[in-house]
Amino acid sequence: MAAFRSRVKSLRLPLCRALAGRGCRLAPQRSEERREAAPSRVSRFCPPRQSCHDWIGPPDKYSNLRPVHFYIPENESPMEQKLRELRQETQEWNQQFWANQNLTFNKEKEEFIHSRLKAKGLDLRNETGQKATLNAEEMADFYKEFLSKNFQKHMYYN
């Protein structure tokens, strides 16, 4: 199975290039400055160039959002271009917001678990080598605290 996956990955980019044709264009997915700010690039998903539709890729590793490659028609009007660009900017903003939010959430969650386990006198791993966890009630304290602390940020997002 692993050999198959690595083979598919090695074929993906050349296949995308081979399928690239004239006529239809897809908008670039993210601007350069956004790419540098995010923890990683959005997936290497690459639809065929001759496609005349928007394409939705697999979920991003950090934001869990599915990237959209926007189709650019040959005769795109200025109004259509403006709408597409606004959609792209919104997608980039959502991508960045959720990548940062999820990164912060995971970091604070690990710190919370570590501090609670340390307070109980436990290690991060139990005697069998498995990662030690907290029960649902203990984690509920973290979730409540995290949501309260980020309430304004989520209000701004909405």
Coordinates of N, CA and C in Angstrom, one line a residue, residues 19 26 29 45-58 66-71 87 91:
L19 N -1.3 17.1 -18.5 CA -2.7 17.4 -18.8 C -2.9 18.9 -19.1
L26 N -6.6 28.2 -14.7 CA -7.1 28.2 -13.3 C -6.3 29.3 -12.6
Q29 N -3.6 29.6 -6.7 CA -4.3 29.3 -5.4 C -4.1 30.3 -4.3
F45 N -2.5 19.5 -4.7 CA -3.6 19.2 -5.6 C -3.5 20.0 -6.9
C46 N -3.6 19.4 -8.1 CA -3.4 20.1 -9.3 C -4.4 19.5 -10.3
P47 N -5.5 20.3 -10.6 CA -6.5 19.9 -11.6 C -6.0 20.0 -13.0
P48 N -6.6 19.3 -14.0 CA -6.1 19.5 -15.4 C -6.3 20.9 -15.9
R49 N -5.4 21.4 -16.7 CA -5.5 22.7 -17.2 C -6.7 22.9 -18.1
Q50 N -7.1 21.9 -18.8 CA -8.2 22.1 -19.8 C -9.6 22.1 -19.1
S51 N -9.6 22.0 -17.8 CA -10.9 22.0 -17.0 C -11.5 23.4 -17.1
C52 N -12.8 23.5 -17.2 CA -13.5 24.7 -17.3 C -14.5 24.9 -16.1
H53 N -14.0 24.4 -15.0 CA -14.8 24.5 -13.7 C -13.9 24.8 -12.6
D54 N -14.4 25.3 -11.5 CA -13.6 25.4 -10.2 C -13.4 23.9 -9.8
W55 N -12.2 23.7 -9.1 CA -11.9 22.4 -8.6 C -11.6 22.6 -7.1
I56 N -12.1 21.6 -6.4 CA -11.9 21.6 -4.9 C -11.0 20.5 -4.5
G57 N -10.0 20.8 -3.8 CA -8.9 19.8 -3.5 C -9.2 19.2 -2.1
P58 N -8.3 18.3 -1.7 CA -8.4 17.6 -0.4 C -8.1 18.6 0.7
R66 N -10.8 22.8 2.5 CA -10.5 22.3 1.2 C -10.2 23.4 0.2
P67 N -9.0 23.5 -0.4 CA -8.6 24.6 -1.3 C -9.4 24.5 -2.6
V68 N -9.7 25.7 -3.1 CA -10.4 25.8 -4.4 C -9.5 26.4 -5.4
H69 N -9.4 25.7 -6.6 CA -8.7 26.3 -7.7 C -9.8 26.9 -8.6
F70 N -9.8 28.2 -8.7 CA -10.8 28.9 -9.5 C -10.5 28.9 -11.0
Y71 N -11.5 28.6 -11.7 CA -11.5 28.7 -13.2 C -11.5 30.1 -13.6
R87 N -13.3 36.3 -4.0 CA -13.5 34.9 -3.5 C -12.2 34.3 -3.1
Q91 N -11.0 33.1 0.5 CA -10.4 31.8 0.8 C -9.1 31.8 1.4

